[in-house]
Each structure stands twice: as structure tokens, then as C-alpha cells.
Amino acid sequence: MSRRVCTFAVAHTDISAQPFNNAARTVRILAPNNLSGNGLYIKFSNYYSSRPVWVGNATVALADRKGAILPGSMRPLTVFGDTSFALVPERDVYSDRISLAVKPGQTIVVSLYYPLSDKVSSGNFVSTFAMRSVKGDYCAETEFPKAKLLSSLSRTVLPWDITNAVTTLSEIVIEQDDNAPKPSVVAAFGDSIMQQGAWVTPFTQRLYHAYPGMVSVCNLGIGGNRLLYDSPSLVKGIYGHAGIERFRYDMLPIEGLTHAIFALGTNDIGLPGKDGAPESDLITLEQYQKAVEPLAEALHGRGVKVYAGKLLPREINHIYTAQREELRLAINAWLEECGLFDAVLDLGAPIAAGDEPGMKKEFSLPDGLHPNKLGGMAIAQNIDLRLFVPPTGGEGN
């Protein structure tokens, strides 16, 4: 007998406003893996498109920690027996089983060639997992000729260039022997503070180093995402559907899910009044409570441990006023006191500026909202890893 557990996942959103086109190019996704297994399945999503997306060729391979393809590991990726397949709108598609043994510490490399001129509009700019090629099908090539970056996006808000995105792939599932110890599968659910990976990436690296083969982490952050409201029409759908809706299809279906980190709400406070979001969208504490309670209850009903991440400190400005800062503090106090969660993670404690609002300057990007790499490292180092490991997993630190 075998079971299936998720080793990598991203939450899709509408990326049609992307400043590039994947026509006749290959996208290569480098997914870190910490699980053992004897086979793979790849899950695709074309949820945010009104038209089918055609994949002209697809492969899966393994790479070392530096991204070098391991000899003999390249496999064709097929759907219904073909490496060329269509992804229809608003429907998830699983690949055929890929016979490929994987081990902790290996990177899973998925290469997808898009032959047509249509833009791929379903994906995520999460962290830096994707590379985009010059024109051509390079799925079967070990050397990957990367395209030149097409934009010079300001690094005041994003720590990566927005020309690289994970497209159509939404989940990588490992097939394991049912007799092997079950791993923890952790879903991190939030906004750009999570999506950018400043703290999620070093947190994941700590877990993988401490518990090889025993835990996986899925970053389900979407930039600009809110708990109660969809993306404002002014920015199309890039901020995603409201968290109270998308958690049902982004998080609940994650195979083998055991732990959830919920850290969503800063945009419900800070976004109203800009990017086309009306002031009337400003959330209240009562609205926040009523939205979060059923989310946690649904996860608990599936036996998932739910951890709340307190909203990070942020810089006061003409939009994010002192009154909004009071609301953030009230939400954090409720998260701590409500008894709804299995644990509360004080993510902001290591980077807070103390008596002053916001983060310490050395821990913040220039926008005063997102932690930089140093701030992310401080957050990650402050999380107790023992919260995420199965009972047989040892002590950790």
C-alpha cells in the first residue's frame, strides 16, 4: 500500500498583468524537497484563465542543492500518457504517476514548454522557484539558457524580479510506502510577507536541516491577499480571492496536511484607500474574528494543528494611520487570548522597533511593510521547530 503527501505547493492567482509572455519558452521550476518516496505526481491549475493553456512538452528531474541535474534522473511528465497536453480553465489536472525515487535534500525540477502565443495567466510570483528560458523547448536539457530579465522592478517592495513566475504547476505530490513514518506537511497561508519567503524560506531550511525526511513546507502566500475581500479590480486579480474563500481550495486539499500557519490580515487593515480598494473595506475586529473562527474550525475538523501568526509591525503613514495600528494590536491580542489556536507565533517580536511603531530599520525593506532577508532570518530563528514535527520526530530546537 502507498500514500500520497505534498512536498511543494503554491497558491495560484491571476498573473495576466505580468510584464512578459511565455510564448515558445520553457519555464523550469526548482522545488526543494525534504521527503522520501518512490514516485511523483504533479498537480496543475489553470484556474485563472478563460481559455485552455497548452503544454507542448514536460519533464521531471532531480537536482542537487546547487541546481545541477542529477545524471539519469530525467523523466517524461505525461498527462493521459502524453507529454503534450491541454489544461482547461478552472480545473485541476494531475499528471500520470512518474516513476522516480526521491530523497531528502534533492531538488525536484519540473520543466514546462509553452508553445503557443497566449499568456499563461494562472500562477504565482512566490519566492524564487522559477526560471524562464530564451525561446525554445529546453525540457530535456540539463543546461538551461535563462532569458534576460525584462524589467527593473524597484527592490523597495519585492526582493525578486517579477519576470519569473511559477506557472500552471500548483503541487508536487510524493508517493510513499504506507508503512513508512508519516511526515508533517505544513501549509503557510498568508500574503506577500509570506509569499516573498523572507522568513518562510529560512524557517523551511531550519526544519529540513533538523528533521530530514520528516516534514515538508508549502508556501501558500499571495501578494496583496486579504482575509475578507477579493483583489480590487484596479489591479485585476493579482491579489487573489479572499482568504475565507481560497483556503478551501488552496489549503484544505493539500495531501497529507498536518499543520497550518495562518498569518493573514495586514492588507485588510492597510490596503483600503489605495490600489482601488475603498475605505469602506477597512476591517473591524469583530469581522476578523467571525472570519477566522470557521477557518480554524474547518482545519481542526480534519485533524490539522492550526498556528496563528501575529500580524507584523509596520510603518505609520498617511494610509496606515495610528488608528489602524491600534486595530493591528487589537487583532494580535485577540489571536493570543481567544484559545482558538494550538499555538500563537509572535512573528513580529524579533524585529519590532520597541516603543516605536514599525520594524527596526535593519530588518525592513524600504516600504516599511515587508521584512528583508535579515529580518526574515530573525523571525525564522525565533520559531520553535518542535511544533511542526510528528511525535516520533525527536526534540529539535
C-alpha positions as MATLAB code, in Angstrom:
seq = 'MSRRVCTFAVAHTDISAQPFNNAARTVRILAPNNLSGNGLYIKFSNYYSSRPVWVGNATVALADRKGAILPGSMRPLTVFGDTSFALVPERDVYSDRISLAVKPGQTIVVSLYYPLSDKVSSGNFVSTFAMRSVKGDYCAETEFPKAKLLSSLSRTVLPWDITNAVTTLSEIVIEQDDNAPKPSVVAAFGDSIMQQGAWVTPFTQRLYHAYPGMVSVCNLGIGGNRLLYDSPSLVKGIYGHAGIERFRYDMLPIEGLTHAIFALGTNDIGLPGKDGAPESDLITLEQYQKAVEPLAEALHGRGVKVYAGKLLPREINHIYTAQREELRLAINAWLEECGLFDAVLDLGAPIAAGDEPGMKKEFSLPDGLHPNKLGGMAIAQNIDLRLFVPPTGGEGN';
ca = [
       0.000    0.000    0.000;
       1.074    3.582   -0.589;
       0.049    7.072    0.450;
       0.471   10.488   -1.148;
       1.878   13.547    0.636;
       2.597   17.032   -0.642;
       6.211   18.173   -0.763;
       5.740   21.504   -2.586;
       2.793   23.759   -3.417;
       1.966   27.315   -4.431;
      -1.333   29.196   -4.329;
      -2.401   30.394   -7.750;
      -3.623   33.847   -8.598;
      -4.248   35.904  -11.730;
      -0.843   36.877  -13.153;
      -2.182   38.127  -16.502;
      -0.773   41.576  -15.723;
       2.735   40.076  -15.867;
       5.197   42.111  -17.979;
       6.262   39.098  -20.049;
       4.960   36.295  -22.248;
       5.986   32.642  -22.069;
       5.267   32.051  -25.767;
       7.644   29.409  -27.190;
       9.630   29.374  -23.948;
      10.331   26.866  -21.205;
       9.682   27.503  -17.520;
      11.812   25.463  -15.125;
      10.592   25.155  -11.524;
      13.097   24.153   -8.843;
      11.193   22.733   -5.884;
      13.071   21.968   -2.643;
      12.225   18.529   -1.292;
      12.649   17.025    2.170;
      10.703   13.785    1.748;
      11.495   10.264    0.571;
       9.338    8.415   -1.930;
       9.222    6.038   -4.863;
       7.102    8.086   -7.236;
       5.711   11.541   -8.045;
       2.548   13.223   -9.248;
       2.372   16.819  -10.489;
      -0.817   18.813   -9.981;
      -1.624   21.616  -12.430;
      -4.054   24.503  -12.190;
      -5.446   26.791  -14.866;
      -7.970   28.344  -12.517;
      -7.398   31.970  -13.518;
      -7.708   31.567  -17.269;
     -10.728   31.770  -19.536;
      -9.009   29.664  -22.200;
      -7.108   26.352  -22.244;
      -3.335   26.512  -21.827;
      -1.292   24.162  -23.973;
       1.819   22.490  -22.588;
       3.903   21.308  -25.535;
       6.413   19.254  -23.582;
       7.151   18.468  -19.934;
       9.804   16.666  -17.904;
      10.706   15.962  -14.298;
      14.251   15.518  -13.000;
      16.230   15.659   -9.782;
      18.969   18.152   -8.959;
      21.474   18.663   -6.175;
      21.291   21.572   -3.728;
      23.050   23.817   -6.263;
      20.510   23.043   -9.005;
      22.672   20.714  -11.139;
      20.582   17.973  -12.791;
      21.493   14.513  -11.468;
      22.570   12.119  -14.263;
      19.925    9.579  -15.240;
      17.118   11.310  -13.333;
      15.264   12.950  -16.249;
      11.762   11.539  -16.815;
       8.935   12.492  -19.193;
       5.980   14.140  -17.469;
       2.742   12.938  -19.022;
      -0.993   13.527  -18.680;
      -3.051   10.643  -20.037;
       0.137    9.207  -21.495;
       1.259   12.280  -23.462;
       3.940   14.886  -22.742;
       1.837   17.384  -24.698;
      -1.470   18.261  -23.049;
      -4.070   20.979  -22.530;
      -5.008   22.496  -19.174;
      -8.628   23.597  -19.258;
      -9.859   26.641  -17.319;
     -10.925   26.388  -13.681;
      -9.969   22.763  -13.282;
      -7.103   20.944  -11.568;
      -5.266   18.246  -13.511;
      -2.916   15.556  -12.168;
      -0.089   14.046  -14.157;
       0.327   10.336  -14.594;
       2.488    8.633  -11.993;
       6.177    9.407  -12.521;
       8.438    6.523  -11.525;
      11.245    8.412   -9.827;
      12.688    7.716   -6.376;
      13.407   10.878   -4.393;
      15.360   11.552   -1.215;
      15.530   14.444    1.286;
      17.846   17.200    0.124;
      17.218   16.628   -3.576;
      15.573   19.351   -5.649;
      12.661   18.320   -7.875;
      12.970   20.023  -11.271;
       9.819   20.432  -13.376;
      10.229   21.853  -16.896;
       7.219   23.039  -18.917;
       7.317   24.231  -22.534;
       4.520   26.582  -23.650;
       4.410   26.590  -27.481;
       1.521   28.985  -28.108;
       1.364   32.775  -28.016;
      -1.322   33.077  -25.332;
      -0.207   34.412  -21.968;
      -0.234   31.955  -19.085;
      -2.378   33.724  -16.510;
      -2.572   31.229  -13.627;
       0.438   31.067  -11.308;
       2.318   32.876   -8.575;
       5.438   35.014   -8.183;
       6.167   33.185   -4.919;
       9.790   33.476   -3.798;
      12.360   32.480   -6.471;
      11.466   28.935   -7.521;
      11.143   29.529  -11.278;
      13.464   30.241  -14.199;
      12.377   31.261  -17.693;
      14.310   30.306  -20.837;
      15.155   32.010  -24.060;
      12.809   30.877  -26.846;
      12.812   27.127  -27.322;
      11.949   23.778  -25.776;
      14.614   23.002  -23.168;
      12.629   20.487  -21.113;
      15.054   17.638  -21.776;
      18.218   19.751  -21.487;
      20.414   19.679  -18.404;
      21.774   23.130  -19.228;
      19.091   25.814  -19.091;
      19.644   29.063  -21.053;
      17.846   31.642  -18.928;
      16.103   34.603  -20.535;
      17.350   38.077  -19.808;
      15.259   39.912  -17.248;
      12.715   42.156  -18.902;
      12.016   44.546  -16.055;
      13.928   46.548  -13.490;
      11.268   46.468  -10.802;
      12.154   48.527   -7.740;
      13.525   46.424   -4.918;
      11.747   48.662   -2.397;
       8.802   46.243   -2.353;
       9.925   42.964   -3.972;
      13.201   41.138   -3.375;
      12.986   39.362   -6.766;
      12.364   40.354  -10.366;
       8.774   39.870  -11.436;
       9.708   38.322  -14.797;
       9.974   34.854  -13.253;
       6.823   33.083  -12.055;
       5.697   29.579  -11.225;
       3.086   28.956  -13.942;
       0.340   26.286  -14.067;
       2.095   23.948  -11.579;
       0.368   24.060   -8.202;
       1.505   20.996   -6.254;
       4.117   18.225   -6.239;
       2.982   15.045   -4.508;
       5.271   12.260   -3.287;
       4.193    8.631   -3.245;
       5.412    6.866   -0.108;
       5.191    3.358    1.327;
       2.314    3.325    3.776;
       4.492    1.553    6.350;
       6.991    4.425    6.475;
       6.578    7.049    9.247;
       4.119    9.755    8.242;
       5.712   13.186    7.749;
       4.378   16.539    8.835;
       3.014   18.601    5.932;
       2.921   22.305    6.827;
       0.878   24.858    4.851;
       1.843   28.508    5.394;
      -1.172   30.663    4.478;
      -0.781   34.426    4.133;
       0.030   37.435    1.977;
       3.193   38.903    0.409;
       5.036   38.809    3.741;
       4.759   35.050    3.424;
       4.916   34.866   -0.377;
       8.265   36.647   -0.588;
       9.846   33.967    1.561;
      11.926   36.297    3.750;
      11.025   34.253    6.851;
       9.367   31.176    5.307;
      12.492   30.176    3.358;
      14.963   30.183    6.308;
      12.277   28.622    8.537;
      11.882   25.828    5.968;
      15.648   25.392    5.737;
      15.900   25.071    9.526;
      13.174   22.429    9.583;
      14.723   20.453    6.734;
      18.145   20.537    8.356;
      16.802   19.480   11.758;
      14.357   16.843   10.526;
      15.418   15.339    7.178;
      12.658   13.254    5.636;
      10.115   14.165    8.282;
       8.485   17.452    7.254;
       7.561   19.499    4.172;
       6.517   23.159    3.936;
       4.153   24.650    1.347;
       4.252   28.448    0.896;
       0.665   29.443    0.019;
       1.204   33.199    0.264;
      -0.309   35.597   -2.282;
       0.900   39.186   -2.514;
      -1.784   41.714   -1.532;
      -4.140   38.985   -0.321;
      -6.864   39.880    2.166;
      -8.976   37.813    4.518;
     -12.390   39.270    3.679;
     -12.148   40.821    0.216;
     -11.071   39.784   -3.259;
      -8.430   41.611   -5.248;
      -9.546   45.162   -6.188;
     -10.492   45.464   -9.866;
      -7.832   48.147  -10.397;
      -5.063   45.543  -10.035;
      -7.051   42.793  -11.790;
      -6.891   39.549   -9.851;
      -3.250   39.562   -8.822;
      -4.093   39.873   -5.098;
      -6.197   36.722   -5.280;
      -9.560   35.738   -3.883;
     -10.421   36.468   -0.268;
      -8.693   34.197    2.231;
     -12.022   32.961    3.614;
     -12.718   31.541    0.138;
      -9.351   30.439   -1.186;
      -8.296   28.456    1.893;
     -10.881   25.858    0.853;
      -9.135   25.123   -2.464;
      -5.568   26.270   -1.683;
      -5.028   24.720    1.741;
      -7.654   22.099    2.596;
      -6.862   19.829   -0.397;
      -3.105   19.700    0.369;
      -2.376   15.965    0.527;
      -1.224   14.785    3.940;
      -1.779   18.209    5.571;
      -0.977   18.124    9.300;
      -0.125   21.734   10.272;
      -1.281   25.173    9.138;
       0.279   28.565    9.819;
      -2.349   31.281    9.429;
      -0.878   34.788    9.044;
      -3.328   36.882    7.056;
      -4.886   40.280    7.758;
      -2.348   43.067    7.328;
      -3.851   44.028    3.943;
      -7.359   44.079    5.402;
      -6.019   46.907    7.573;
      -3.535   48.620    5.268;
      -4.958   48.282    1.749;
      -8.282   50.193    1.971;
      -7.742   53.626    0.432;
      -5.250   52.523   -2.243;
      -4.952   50.212   -5.272;
      -8.669   50.691   -5.910;
      -9.789   49.309   -2.544;
     -12.400   51.633   -0.996;
     -12.023   52.947    2.534;
     -15.199   51.066    3.427;
     -13.250   47.793    3.079;
     -11.411   48.545    6.320;
     -11.999   45.528    8.517;
     -13.225   45.598   12.119;
     -12.038   43.373   14.932;
     -15.436   41.667   15.026;
     -15.330   40.946   11.282;
     -11.868   39.489   11.657;
     -12.952   37.227   14.489;
     -16.026   35.940   12.644;
     -13.957   35.207    9.530;
     -11.115   33.394   11.287;
     -13.158   31.173   13.593;
     -14.729   28.921   10.898;
     -11.390   28.696    9.090;
      -9.675   27.309   12.175;
     -12.625   25.044   12.956;
     -12.582   23.553    9.437;
      -8.892   22.710    9.780;
      -9.311   21.291   13.268;
     -12.156   19.172   11.926;
      -9.622   17.479    9.653;
      -7.171   16.865   12.469;
      -4.854   19.706   11.416;
      -2.953   21.689   14.027;
      -3.524   25.411   13.465;
      -0.977   28.049   14.463;
      -1.735   31.764   14.236;
       0.987   34.166   13.198;
       0.613   37.610   14.724;
       0.464   40.481   12.213;
       3.880   42.087   11.780;
       4.603   45.663   12.894;
       4.577   48.192   10.067;
       5.420   51.822    9.408;
       2.831   54.515   10.087;
       1.961   56.635    7.023;
      -0.929   58.615    5.527;
      -2.826   55.384    4.738;
      -1.731   53.150    7.589;
      -2.622   55.523   10.412;
      -2.208   55.284   14.168;
      -5.839   54.161   14.386;
      -5.106   51.267   12.044;
      -2.081   50.367   14.132;
      -4.395   50.127   17.155;
      -6.532   47.677   15.170;
      -3.469   45.535   14.396;
      -2.608   45.426   18.088;
      -6.205   44.509   18.968;
      -6.199   41.666   16.416;
      -2.906   40.351   17.770;
      -4.242   40.489   21.326;
      -7.313   38.507   20.283;
      -5.168   35.894   18.493;
      -3.212   35.450   21.717;
      -6.229   35.260   24.018;
      -9.019   33.570   22.040;
      -7.915   29.973   22.632;
      -8.792   29.065   19.047;
      -5.297   28.027   18.018;
      -2.929   25.243   19.013;
      -0.176   27.862   19.291;
       0.373   31.538   18.512;
       3.612   32.580   16.780;
       4.779   36.080   17.675;
       6.437   36.636   14.301;
       6.977   40.342   14.898;
       8.714   40.128   18.279;
      12.302   39.704   16.962;
      12.061   42.615   14.503;
       9.823   45.155   16.248;
      11.195   48.637   16.874;
      10.187   48.542   20.530;
       8.208   51.529   21.739;
       8.013   52.977   18.209;
       5.605   51.607   15.557;
       7.119   49.506   12.807;
      10.189   47.332   12.417;
      13.792   48.103   13.196;
      15.279   49.702   10.093;
      17.904   46.983    9.699;
      15.135   44.365    9.453;
      12.807   46.125    6.981;
      12.589   46.726    3.255;
      12.244   50.438    2.362;
       8.445   50.164    2.153;
       8.233   49.677    5.936;
       5.875   46.724    5.481;
       7.990   43.738    4.436;
      10.913   42.252    6.349;
      14.182   42.000    4.443;
      16.362   38.873    4.445;
      17.934   39.798    7.780;
      14.511   40.393    9.314;
      13.209   37.153    7.863;
      16.132   35.270    9.360;
      15.429   36.786   12.775;
      11.784   35.696   12.543;
      12.693   32.179   11.419;
      15.210   31.731   14.230;
      12.521   32.617   16.776;
      10.110   29.810   15.789;
      10.111   26.623   17.863;
      10.633   23.818   15.342;
       9.223   21.212   17.724;
       5.725   22.499   16.965;
       5.891   21.037   13.456;
       7.324   17.567   13.899;
       5.368   14.322   14.405;
       5.501   12.816   17.938;
       8.163   10.342   16.813;
      10.327   13.112   15.381;
      12.638   13.884   18.291;
      13.203   17.036   20.254;
      14.514   19.670   17.833;
      15.169   23.232   18.949;
];
